[in-house]
PDB file of C-alpha atoms and ligand atoms in Angstrom:
ATOM      1  CA  MET A   1     115.450 100.137  72.605  1.00 98.00           C
ATOM      2  CA  LYS A   2     113.720 102.735  70.448  1.00 98.00           C
ATOM      3  CA  ILE A   3     115.110 106.256  70.540  1.00 98.00           C
ATOM      4  CA  LEU A   4     112.290 108.758  70.047  1.00 98.00           C
ATOM      5  CA  ARG A   5     113.212 112.387  69.447  1.00 98.00           C
ATOM      6  CA  THR A   6     109.958 114.047  68.455  1.00 98.00           C
ATOM      7  CA  ARG A   7     106.551 114.280  70.081  1.00 98.00           C
ATOM      8  CA  LYS A   8     105.071 112.685  66.963  1.00 98.00           C
ATOM      9  CA  GLU A   9     107.358 109.663  67.290  1.00 98.00           C
ATOM     10  CA  LEU A  10     106.451 109.250  70.958  1.00 98.00           C
ATOM     11  CA  ARG A  11     102.727 109.585  70.242  1.00 98.00           C
ATOM     12  CA  GLU A  12     102.921 106.946  67.518  1.00 98.00           C
ATOM     13  CA  PHE A  13     104.930 104.550  69.670  1.00 98.00           C
ATOM     14  CA  SER A  14     102.423 104.879  72.516  1.00 98.00           C
ATOM     15  CA  ARG A  15      99.460 104.480  70.203  1.00 98.00           C
ATOM     16  CA  GLU A  16     100.889 101.199  68.866  1.00 98.00           C
ATOM     17  CA  GLN A  17     101.420  99.891  72.412  1.00 98.00           C
ATOM     18  CA  LYS A  18      97.895 100.856  73.449  1.00 98.00           C
ATOM     19  CA  GLU A  19      96.426  99.205  70.356  1.00 98.00           C
ATOM     20  CA  ALA A  20      98.323  96.030  71.308  1.00 98.00           C
ATOM     21  CA  GLY A  21      96.646  96.202  74.734  1.00 98.00           C
ATOM     22  CA  LYS A  22      99.861  97.003  76.637  1.00 98.00           C
ATOM     23  CA  THR A  23     100.097  99.064  79.818  1.00 98.00           C
ATOM     24  CA  ILE A  24     102.657 101.875  79.670  1.00 98.00           C
ATOM     25  CA  GLY A  25     105.001 102.980  82.472  1.00 98.00           C
ATOM     26  CA  LEU A  26     106.722 106.360  82.180  1.00 99.00           C
ATOM     27  CA  VAL A  27     109.938 107.357  83.977  1.00 99.00           C
ATOM     28  CA  PRO A  28     110.798 111.045  83.478  1.00 98.00           C
ATOM     29  CA  THR A  29     114.447 111.990  84.085  1.00 98.00           C
ATOM     30  CA  MET A  30     116.926 114.690  83.197  1.00 98.00           C
ATOM     31  CA  GLY A  31     119.577 112.103  82.323  1.00 97.00           C
ATOM     32  CA  ALA A  32     123.104 111.583  83.694  1.00 96.00           C
ATOM     33  CA  LEU A  33     121.516 108.400  84.922  1.00 97.00           C
ATOM     34  CA  HIS A  34     122.597 106.590  88.080  1.00 97.00           C
ATOM     35  CA  GLU A  35     121.328 103.752  90.272  1.00 98.00           C
ATOM     36  CA  GLY A  36     118.536 105.961  91.666  1.00 98.00           C
ATOM     37  CA  HIS A  37     117.062 106.400  88.182  1.00 98.00           C
ATOM     38  CA  LEU A  38     117.588 102.725  87.384  1.00 98.00           C
ATOM     39  CA  ALA A  39     115.559 101.718  90.460  1.00 98.00           C
ATOM     40  CA  LEU A  40     112.644 103.675  88.965  1.00 98.00           C
ATOM     41  CA  MET A  41     113.116 101.877  85.627  1.00 98.00           C
ATOM     42  CA  ARG A  42     113.101  98.484  87.369  1.00 98.00           C
ATOM     43  CA  ALA A  43     109.963  99.368  89.336  1.00 98.00           C
ATOM     44  CA  ALA A  44     108.281 100.412  86.072  1.00 98.00           C
ATOM     45  CA  CYS A  45     109.295  97.141  84.367  1.00 98.00           C
ATOM     46  CA  GLU A  46     107.784  95.216  87.246  1.00 98.00           C
ATOM     47  CA  LYS A  47     104.436  97.012  87.065  1.00 98.00           C
ATOM     48  CA  CYS A  48     103.943  97.753  83.357  1.00 98.00           C
ATOM     49  CA  ASP A  49     104.166  95.885  80.030  1.00 98.00           C
ATOM     50  CA  VAL A  50     106.084  98.662  78.274  1.00 98.00           C
ATOM     51  CA  VAL A  51     108.484 101.198  79.819  1.00 98.00           C
ATOM     52  CA  ILE A  52     109.289 104.588  78.333  1.00 99.00           C
ATOM     53  CA  ALA A  53     112.074 106.643  79.916  1.00 98.00           C
ATOM     54  CA  SER A  54     112.497 110.297  79.090  1.00 98.00           C
ATOM     55  CA  VAL A  55     115.818 112.113  79.167  1.00 98.00           C
ATOM     56  CA  PHE A  56     115.240 115.847  78.971  1.00 98.00           C
ATOM     57  CA  VAL A  57     116.941 118.671  80.824  1.00 98.00           C
ATOM     58  CA  ASN A  58     113.825 120.801  81.131  1.00 98.00           C
ATOM     59  CA  PRO A  59     114.804 124.497  80.839  1.00 98.00           C
ATOM     60  CA  VAL A  60     111.463 125.654  82.280  1.00 97.00           C
ATOM     61  CA  GLN A  61     112.170 124.241  85.753  1.00 97.00           C
ATOM     62  CA  PHE A  62     115.532 126.000  86.206  1.00 96.00           C
ATOM     63  CA  GLY A  63     115.857 129.497  87.652  1.00 94.00           C
ATOM     64  CA  PRO A  64     118.057 132.104  85.915  1.00 92.00           C
ATOM     65  CA  ASN A  65     120.969 131.584  88.306  1.00 89.00           C
ATOM     66  CA  GLU A  66     120.763 127.802  88.420  1.00 92.00           C
ATOM     67  CA  ASP A  67     122.813 125.120  86.680  1.00 93.00           C
ATOM     68  CA  TYR A  68     120.823 124.569  83.442  1.00 96.00           C
ATOM     69  CA  ASP A  69     123.832 125.168  81.155  1.00 96.00           C
ATOM     70  CA  LYS A  70     126.232 123.154  83.189  1.00 94.00           C
ATOM     71  CA  TYR A  71     123.827 120.298  84.040  1.00 94.00           C
ATOM     72  CA  PRO A  72     125.524 117.023  82.942  1.00 95.00           C
ATOM     73  CA  ARG A  73     124.377 115.663  79.563  1.00 97.00           C
ATOM     74  CA  ARG A  74     125.583 112.208  78.554  1.00 97.00           C
ATOM     75  CA  PHE A  75     122.935 110.642  76.385  1.00 98.00           C
ATOM     76  CA  ALA A  76     125.060 107.859  74.868  1.00 98.00           C
ATOM     77  CA  GLU A  77     125.991 106.563  78.328  1.00 98.00           C
ATOM     78  CA  ASP A  78     122.337 106.938  79.471  1.00 98.00           C
ATOM     79  CA  CYS A  79     121.210 104.766  76.532  1.00 98.00           C
ATOM     80  CA  ARG A  80     123.741 102.084  77.466  1.00 98.00           C
ATOM     81  CA  LEU A  81     122.331 101.963  81.026  1.00 98.00           C
ATOM     82  CA  LEU A  82     118.712 101.967  79.828  1.00 98.00           C
ATOM     83  CA  GLU A  83     119.397  99.125  77.390  1.00 98.00           C
ATOM     84  CA  GLY A  84     120.765  97.107  80.311  1.00 98.00           C
ATOM     85  CA  ILE A  85     117.452  97.266  82.211  1.00 98.00           C
ATOM     86  CA  PRO A  86     116.038  96.955  79.448  1.00 96.00           C
ATOM     87  CA  VAL A  87     113.512  99.741  78.849  1.00 98.00           C
ATOM     88  CA  ASP A  88     111.534  99.716  75.602  1.00 98.00           C
ATOM     89  CA  ALA A  89     111.953 103.304  74.469  1.00 98.00           C
ATOM     90  CA  VAL A  90     113.672 106.518  75.455  1.00 98.00           C
ATOM     91  CA  PHE A  91     112.253 109.928  74.591  1.00 99.00           C
ATOM     92  CA  HIS A  92     114.989 112.522  74.112  1.00 98.00           C
ATOM     93  CA  PRO A  93     113.577 115.744  72.660  1.00 98.00           C
ATOM     94  CA  THR A  94     115.237 119.139  72.209  1.00 98.00           C
ATOM     95  CA  PRO A  95     113.881 122.131  74.168  1.00 98.00           C
ATOM     96  CA  GLU A  96     112.527 123.519  70.859  1.00 98.00           C
ATOM     97  CA  GLU A  97     110.627 120.279  70.258  1.00 98.00           C
ATOM     98  CA  MET A  98     108.971 120.484  73.692  1.00 98.00           C
ATOM     99  CA  TYR A  99     108.437 124.261  73.687  1.00 98.00           C
ATOM    100  CA  PRO A 100     108.092 125.349  70.042  1.00 98.00           C
ATOM    101  CA  GLU A 101     107.680 128.978  69.070  1.00 98.00           C
ATOM    102  CA  GLY A 102     104.425 130.353  70.416  1.00 98.00           C
ATOM    103  CA  TYR A 103     104.353 127.970  73.385  1.00 98.00           C
ATOM    104  CA  CYS A 104     102.602 129.719  76.280  1.00 98.00           C
ATOM    105  CA  THR A 105     100.750 127.230  78.510  1.00 98.00           C
ATOM    106  CA  TYR A 106     101.961 126.256  81.978  1.00 98.00           C
ATOM    107  CA  VAL A 107     100.632 124.110  84.821  1.00 98.00           C
ATOM    108  CA  GLN A 108     100.749 126.010  88.093  1.00 96.00           C
ATOM    109  CA  VAL A 109      99.981 124.212  91.350  1.00 96.00           C
ATOM    110  CA  ASP A 110      98.940 126.889  93.836  1.00 90.00           C
ATOM    111  CA  GLY A 111      98.742 126.807  97.533  1.00 84.00           C
ATOM    112  CA  SER A 112     100.656 125.651 100.491  1.00 87.00           C
ATOM    113  CA  ILE A 113     102.404 122.655  98.943  1.00 94.00           C
ATOM    114  CA  THR A 114     104.469 124.706  96.486  1.00 95.00           C
ATOM    115  CA  ASN A 115     105.375 127.721  98.620  1.00 94.00           C
ATOM    116  CA  LYS A 116     107.739 125.866 100.961  1.00 96.00           C
ATOM    117  CA  LEU A 117     110.836 123.653 100.877  1.00 96.00           C
ATOM    118  CA  CYS A 118     112.276 123.687  97.334  1.00 94.00           C
ATOM    119  CA  GLY A 119     109.286 125.736  96.113  1.00 94.00           C
ATOM    120  CA  ALA A 120     110.257 128.651  98.362  1.00 93.00           C
ATOM    121  CA  GLN A 121     113.910 128.432  97.336  1.00 87.00           C
ATOM    122  CA  ARG A 122     113.344 127.886  93.614  1.00 89.00           C
ATOM    123  CA  PRO A 123     110.496 130.112  92.375  1.00 90.00           C
ATOM    124  CA  GLY A 124     108.914 128.690  89.209  1.00 94.00           C
ATOM    125  CA  HIS A 125     110.568 125.298  89.672  1.00 96.00           C
ATOM    126  CA  PHE A 126     107.388 123.298  90.283  1.00 97.00           C
ATOM    127  CA  ARG A 127     105.539 125.178  87.525  1.00 97.00           C
ATOM    128  CA  GLY A 128     108.221 123.912  85.157  1.00 98.00           C
ATOM    129  CA  VAL A 129     108.086 120.389  86.580  1.00 98.00           C
ATOM    130  CA  ALA A 130     104.260 120.213  86.487  1.00 98.00           C
ATOM    131  CA  THR A 131     104.215 121.501  82.893  1.00 98.00           C
ATOM    132  CA  VAL A 132     106.754 119.040  81.528  1.00 98.00           C
ATOM    133  CA  VAL A 133     105.348 116.068  83.466  1.00 98.00           C
ATOM    134  CA  THR A 134     101.834 116.834  82.158  1.00 98.00           C
ATOM    135  CA  LYS A 135     103.141 116.923  78.595  1.00 98.00           C
ATOM    136  CA  LEU A 136     105.121 113.700  79.052  1.00 98.00           C
ATOM    137  CA  ILE A 137     102.193 111.810  80.616  1.00 98.00           C
ATOM    138  CA  ASN A 138      99.916 112.914  77.752  1.00 98.00           C
ATOM    139  CA  LEU A 139     102.402 112.097  74.998  1.00 98.00           C
ATOM    140  CA  ALA A 140     103.324 108.707  76.478  1.00 98.00           C
ATOM    141  CA  ARG A 141      99.688 107.868  77.325  1.00 98.00           C
ATOM    142  CA  ALA A 142     101.143 106.528  80.569  1.00 98.00           C
ATOM    143  CA  ASP A 143      99.091 104.277  82.831  1.00 98.00           C
ATOM    144  CA  GLU A 144     101.665 104.700  85.585  1.00 98.00           C
ATOM    145  CA  ALA A 145     104.477 107.202  86.136  1.00 99.00           C
ATOM    146  CA  PHE A 146     107.391 106.640  88.497  1.00 98.00           C
ATOM    147  CA  PHE A 147     109.172 109.229  90.640  1.00 98.00           C
ATOM    148  CA  GLY A 148     111.747 109.086  93.426  1.00 98.00           C
ATOM    149  CA  GLN A 149     111.149 109.827  97.093  1.00 98.00           C
ATOM    150  CA  LYS A 150     114.423 111.775  96.782  1.00 98.00           C
ATOM    151  CA  ASP A 151     112.185 114.581  95.451  1.00 98.00           C
ATOM    152  CA  ALA A 152     109.321 113.951  97.853  1.00 98.00           C
ATOM    153  CA  GLN A 153     107.772 117.413  97.416  1.00 98.00           C
ATOM    154  CA  GLN A 154     107.755 116.831  93.656  1.00 98.00           C
ATOM    155  CA  VAL A 155     105.727 113.638  94.199  1.00 98.00           C
ATOM    156  CA  VAL A 156     103.230 115.555  96.343  1.00 98.00           C
ATOM    157  CA  VAL A 157     102.889 118.287  93.700  1.00 98.00           C
ATOM    158  CA  ILE A 158     102.481 115.784  90.853  1.00 98.00           C
ATOM    159  CA  ARG A 159      99.870 113.748  92.741  1.00 98.00           C
ATOM    160  CA  ARG A 160      98.002 117.011  93.422  1.00 97.00           C
ATOM    161  CA  PHE A 161      97.738 118.220  89.814  1.00 98.00           C
ATOM    162  CA  VAL A 162      97.031 114.705  88.503  1.00 98.00           C
ATOM    163  CA  GLU A 163      94.059 114.584  90.839  1.00 98.00           C
ATOM    164  CA  ASP A 164      92.975 118.190  90.229  1.00 97.00           C
ATOM    165  CA  LEU A 165      93.187 117.944  86.432  1.00 98.00           C
ATOM    166  CA  ASP A 166      91.602 114.460  86.278  1.00 98.00           C
ATOM    167  CA  ILE A 167      94.631 112.956  84.557  1.00 98.00           C
ATOM    168  CA  ASN A 168      94.172 109.224  84.339  1.00 98.00           C
ATOM    169  CA  VAL A 169      97.565 108.008  85.580  1.00 98.00           C
ATOM    170  CA  HIS A 170      98.818 106.286  88.720  1.00 98.00           C
ATOM    171  CA  ILE A 171     101.792 108.016  90.363  1.00 98.00           C
ATOM    172  CA  ARG A 172     104.235 105.734  92.154  1.00 98.00           C
ATOM    173  CA  MET A 173     106.930 106.788  94.581  1.00 98.00           C
ATOM    174  CA  VAL A 174     110.160 104.722  94.731  1.00 98.00           C
ATOM    175  CA  PRO A 175     112.454 104.810  97.835  1.00 98.00           C
ATOM    176  CA  ILE A 176     115.744 106.765  97.817  1.00 98.00           C
ATOM    177  CA  VAL A 177     118.773 104.879  96.490  1.00 98.00           C
ATOM    178  CA  ARG A 178     121.980 105.716  98.361  1.00 98.00           C
ATOM    179  CA  GLU A 179     125.700 105.161  97.976  1.00 97.00           C
ATOM    180  CA  GLU A 180     127.355 102.914 100.553  1.00 97.00           C
ATOM    181  CA  SER A 181     128.339 106.042 102.499  1.00 97.00           C
ATOM    182  CA  GLY A 182     124.660 106.946 102.833  1.00 98.00           C
ATOM    183  CA  LEU A 183     124.864 109.836 100.333  1.00 98.00           C
ATOM    184  CA  ALA A 184     121.666 109.922  98.252  1.00 98.00           C
ATOM    185  CA  ARG A 185     122.502 109.272  94.606  1.00 98.00           C
ATOM    186  CA  SER A 186     122.142 112.385  92.486  1.00 97.00           C
ATOM    187  CA  SER A 187     123.318 113.583  89.088  1.00 92.00           C
ATOM    188  CA  ARG A 188     124.642 116.659  90.925  1.00 94.00           C
ATOM    189  CA  ASN A 189     127.033 114.507  93.019  1.00 97.00           C
ATOM    190  CA  MET A 190     129.339 114.766  89.973  1.00 94.00           C
ATOM    191  CA  TYR A 191     129.987 118.391  90.865  1.00 95.00           C
ATOM    192  CA  LEU A 192     131.536 117.370  94.221  1.00 97.00           C
ATOM    193  CA  SER A 193     135.286 117.083  94.832  1.00 98.00           C
ATOM    194  CA  ALA A 194     136.472 114.062  96.850  1.00 98.00           C
ATOM    195  CA  GLU A 195     136.591 116.216  99.986  1.00 98.00           C
ATOM    196  CA  GLU A 196     133.121 117.630  99.356  1.00 98.00           C
ATOM    197  CA  LYS A 197     131.706 114.168  98.734  1.00 98.00           C
ATOM    198  CA  LYS A 198     132.916 113.124 102.156  1.00 98.00           C
ATOM    199  CA  ALA A 199     131.399 116.234 103.719  1.00 98.00           C
ATOM    200  CA  ALA A 200     128.115 115.584 101.876  1.00 98.00           C
ATOM    201  CA  CYS A 201     127.546 112.477 104.004  1.00 98.00           C
ATOM    202  CA  VAL A 202     126.423 114.920 106.695  1.00 98.00           C
ATOM    203  CA  LEU A 203     123.046 115.108 104.943  1.00 98.00           C
ATOM    204  CA  SER A 204     122.147 111.431 105.281  1.00 98.00           C
ATOM    205  CA  GLY A 205     124.030 111.122 108.583  1.00 98.00           C
ATOM    206  CA  SER A 206     122.038 113.905 110.244  1.00 98.00           C
ATOM    207  CA  LEU A 207     118.736 112.508 108.934  1.00 98.00           C
ATOM    208  CA  ARG A 208     119.626 109.047 110.167  1.00 98.00           C
ATOM    209  CA  GLU A 209     120.373 110.392 113.644  1.00 98.00           C
ATOM    210  CA  ALA A 210     117.065 112.252 113.752  1.00 98.00           C
ATOM    211  CA  LYS A 211     115.208 109.154 112.589  1.00 98.00           C
ATOM    212  CA  GLU A 212     116.873 107.125 115.339  1.00 98.00           C
ATOM    213  CA  ALA A 213     115.877 109.735 117.916  1.00 98.00           C
ATOM    214  CA  PHE A 214     112.298 109.595 116.580  1.00 97.00           C
ATOM    215  CA  GLU A 215     112.277 105.810 116.804  1.00 96.00           C
ATOM    216  CA  LYS A 216     113.456 106.075 120.414  1.00 96.00           C
ATOM    217  CA  GLY A 217     110.444 108.256 121.167  1.00 96.00           C
ATOM    218  CA  GLU A 218     111.390 111.885 120.351  1.00 97.00           C
ATOM    219  CA  THR A 219     108.425 113.453 118.554  1.00 97.00           C
ATOM    220  CA  ASP A 220     109.032 117.182 119.144  1.00 97.00           C
ATOM    221  CA  VAL A 221     109.508 118.818 115.726  1.00 98.00           C
ATOM    222  CA  ASP A 222     111.783 121.618 116.974  1.00 98.00           C
ATOM    223  CA  ILE A 223     114.056 119.154 118.759  1.00 98.00           C
ATOM    224  CA  LEU A 224     114.266 116.832 115.743  1.00 98.00           C
ATOM    225  CA  LYS A 225     115.023 119.770 113.414  1.00 98.00           C
ATOM    226  CA  ARG A 226     117.641 121.100 115.831  1.00 98.00           C
ATOM    227  CA  LEU A 227     119.381 117.699 115.930  1.00 98.00           C
ATOM    228  CA  VAL A 228     119.764 117.839 112.154  1.00 98.00           C
ATOM    229  CA  SER A 229     120.801 121.521 111.974  1.00 98.00           C
ATOM    230  CA  GLU A 230     123.432 121.220 114.687  1.00 98.00           C
ATOM    231  CA  ARG A 231     125.028 118.244 113.011  1.00 98.00           C
ATOM    232  CA  ILE A 232     125.136 120.016 109.632  1.00 98.00           C
ATOM    233  CA  GLU A 233     126.422 123.277 111.131  1.00 98.00           C
ATOM    234  CA  ALA A 234     129.369 121.330 112.551  1.00 98.00           C
ATOM    235  CA  GLU A 235     130.513 120.469 109.009  1.00 98.00           C
ATOM    236  CA  PRO A 236     132.668 123.366 107.712  1.00 98.00           C
ATOM    237  CA  LEU A 237     131.914 122.749 103.992  1.00 98.00           C
ATOM    238  CA  ALA A 238     128.146 122.666 104.531  1.00 98.00           C
ATOM    239  CA  SER A 239     125.647 125.505 104.665  1.00 98.00           C
ATOM    240  CA  ILE A 240     121.939 124.962 105.286  1.00 98.00           C
ATOM    241  CA  ASP A 241     119.280 126.098 102.783  1.00 97.00           C
ATOM    242  CA  TYR A 242     116.510 124.559 104.844  1.00 97.00           C
ATOM    243  CA  VAL A 243     115.778 121.928 107.481  1.00 98.00           C
ATOM    244  CA  GLU A 244     112.028 121.330 107.634  1.00 98.00           C
ATOM    245  CA  LEU A 245     109.599 118.835 109.071  1.00 98.00           C
ATOM    246  CA  PHE A 246     106.033 118.730 107.763  1.00 98.00           C
ATOM    247  CA  SER A 247     103.156 116.298 107.772  1.00 97.00           C
ATOM    248  CA  PHE A 248     103.269 113.963 104.765  1.00 97.00           C
ATOM    249  CA  PRO A 249     101.781 114.023 102.190  1.00 96.00           C
ATOM    250  CA  ALA A 250      99.848 117.206 103.122  1.00 95.00           C
ATOM    251  CA  LEU A 251     103.080 119.161 103.857  1.00 97.00           C
ATOM    252  CA  GLN A 252     101.467 121.105 106.680  1.00 96.00           C
ATOM    253  CA  PRO A 253     103.283 122.468 109.748  1.00 97.00           C
ATOM    254  CA  ILE A 254     103.153 120.255 112.821  1.00 97.00           C
ATOM    255  CA  ARG A 255     104.576 120.511 116.318  1.00 97.00           C
ATOM    256  CA  LYS A 256     104.712 116.808 117.156  1.00 96.00           C
ATOM    257  CA  VAL A 257     105.193 113.850 114.846  1.00 97.00           C
ATOM    258  CA  SER A 258     102.096 111.789 115.516  1.00 95.00           C
ATOM    259  CA  GLU A 259     101.208 110.787 111.961  1.00 94.00           C
ATOM    260  CA  THR A 260     103.459 110.237 108.943  1.00 97.00           C
ATOM    261  CA  ALA A 261     105.848 113.164 108.438  1.00 98.00           C
ATOM    262  CA  LEU A 262     108.611 114.284 106.095  1.00 98.00           C
ATOM    263  CA  LEU A 263     111.936 115.526 107.440  1.00 98.00           C
ATOM    264  CA  ALA A 264     113.517 117.250 104.433  1.00 98.00           C
ATOM    265  CA  ILE A 265     116.748 119.172 104.005  1.00 98.00           C
ATOM    266  CA  ALA A 266     118.584 121.179 101.361  1.00 98.00           C
ATOM    267  CA  VAL A 267     122.243 121.866 101.996  1.00 98.00           C
ATOM    268  CA  LYS A 268     124.978 123.505  99.962  1.00 98.00           C
ATOM    269  CA  ILE A 269     128.252 121.634  99.967  1.00 98.00           C
ATOM    270  CA  GLY A 270     130.639 124.194  98.528  1.00 97.00           C
ATOM    271  CA  LYS A 271     128.635 125.513  95.554  1.00 95.00           C
ATOM    272  CA  THR A 272     126.548 122.368  95.047  1.00 96.00           C
ATOM    273  CA  ARG A 273     123.019 122.283  96.417  1.00 96.00           C
ATOM    274  CA  LEU A 274     121.949 118.810  97.553  1.00 97.00           C
ATOM    275  CA  ILE A 275     118.629 117.576  98.945  1.00 98.00           C
ATOM    276  CA  ASP A 276     117.718 114.568 101.039  1.00 98.00           C
ATOM    277  CA  ASN A 277     114.837 113.473 103.235  1.00 98.00           C
ATOM    278  CA  VAL A 278     113.471 110.776 105.436  1.00 98.00           C
ATOM    279  CA  ILE A 279     109.884 109.764 106.082  1.00 98.00           C
ATOM    280  CA  LEU A 280     109.005 109.297 109.732  1.00 98.00           C
ATOM    281  CA  GLU A 281     106.289 106.691 109.792  1.00 93.00           C
ATOM    282  CA  GLY A 282     103.392 107.528 112.034  1.00 75.00           C
ATOM    283  CA  SER A 283     100.210 105.536 112.093  1.00 57.00           C
ATOM    284  CA  GLN A 284      99.468 106.332 108.399  1.00 43.00           C
ATOM    285  CA  LYS A 285     101.386 104.639 105.546  1.00 42.00           C
ATOM    286  CA  ALA A 286     103.405 106.936 103.237  1.00 44.00           C
ATOM    287  CA  SER A 287     102.998 105.416  99.779  1.00 46.00           C
TER     288      SER A 287
HETATM  289  P1  LIG B 301     116.232 113.836  87.864  1.00 86.76           P
HETATM  290  O1  LIG B 301     116.917 113.248  86.672  1.00 86.76           O
HETATM  291  O2  LIG B 301     117.155 114.325  88.904  1.00 86.76           O
HETATM  292  O3  LIG B 301     115.156 114.825  87.476  1.00 86.76           O
HETATM  293  O4  LIG B 301     115.455 112.639  88.540  1.00 86.76           O
HETATM  294  C1  LIG B 301     114.545 111.851  87.816  1.00 86.76           C
HETATM  295  C2  LIG B 301     113.797 110.988  88.777  1.00 86.76           C
HETATM  296  O5  LIG B 301     114.707 110.145  89.471  1.00 86.76           O
HETATM  297  C3  LIG B 301     113.032 111.789  89.849  1.00 86.76           C
HETATM  298  O6  LIG B 301     111.770 111.194  90.055  1.00 86.76           O
HETATM  299  C4  LIG B 301     113.921 111.640  91.049  1.00 86.76           C
HETATM  300  O7  LIG B 301     113.216 111.738  92.278  1.00 86.76           O
HETATM  301  C5  LIG B 301     114.465 110.241  90.866  1.00 86.76           C
HETATM  302  N1  LIG B 301     115.703 110.059  91.619  1.00 86.76           N
HETATM  303  C6  LIG B 301     116.817 110.831  91.550  1.00 86.76           C
HETATM  304  N2  LIG B 301     117.734 110.404  92.440  1.00 86.76           N
HETATM  305  C7  LIG B 301     117.188 109.340  93.088  1.00 86.76           C
HETATM  306  C8  LIG B 301     117.625 108.470  94.135  1.00 86.76           C
HETATM  307  N3  LIG B 301     118.824 108.608  94.698  1.00 86.76           N
HETATM  308  N4  LIG B 301     116.787 107.501  94.543  1.00 86.76           N
HETATM  309  C9  LIG B 301     115.542 107.358  93.986  1.00 86.76           C
HETATM  310  N5  LIG B 301     115.081 108.144  93.006  1.00 86.76           N
HETATM  311  C10 LIG B 301     115.875 109.130  92.553  1.00 86.76           C
END
């Protein structure tokens, strides 16, 4: 596996692959890799000739009071996992390499898809995500880029700017990978104590209950949201950031689930903010 640390190295690697007629799959990550990330790598290997992973804790998508400094960084271990897939190259730049002195261009997706859910809670987050993903897609000359349903709003935002800016890449969404307990895999799960990890199962548990209610015929959005909130409120270590249900992928308010919808939650367990979601399949397909 090639380790690429500069934009020049990545550009040259991609150019060689393109000249050899290969299709390129890109999997952007912030590292501290787990089975969720590896599912994206495997999906990319299945669809593309060459797979490039990126490992970059992107400072631009963190707010001032968020966990940028303490975000886990374990590149050697990440490389070991990536080699096991195997992916062809990993791009691991420094912040200065990605945002050199004088850098001042950002991709801002306006409108109603970024002002809700994590966008409402984390101002500037999606601007940072859209900026880095644009740069990565361009540098890697990706034919396809792979993202997790775990960050479903992120997928919606990325598909939006890719379409709006005429970027020639196919965006794929990979289902959420969970631990046996149901807890969605996340690099931030490392922050949880054993007791908090147990409590964190309330996220997936409450979503599962709501999905079951939906499958038994409950389509009222307020009732489905209340089912989730009440279950989470009963967990003493949990506090709700949001419980929302929107149409998917448009992310518009609805009163009844008649077409495909996204039930998404953000919950603090102790000091750790976790997200999870479930897609309620209406008549339309989600991905
Ligand atoms: P991150 O390193 O947290 O920025 O995540 C990198 C990519 O992995 C994003 O597209 C995430 O949605 C995806 N991802 C993270 N956790 C999971 C999971 N449990 N299942 C599927 N995809 C995931």
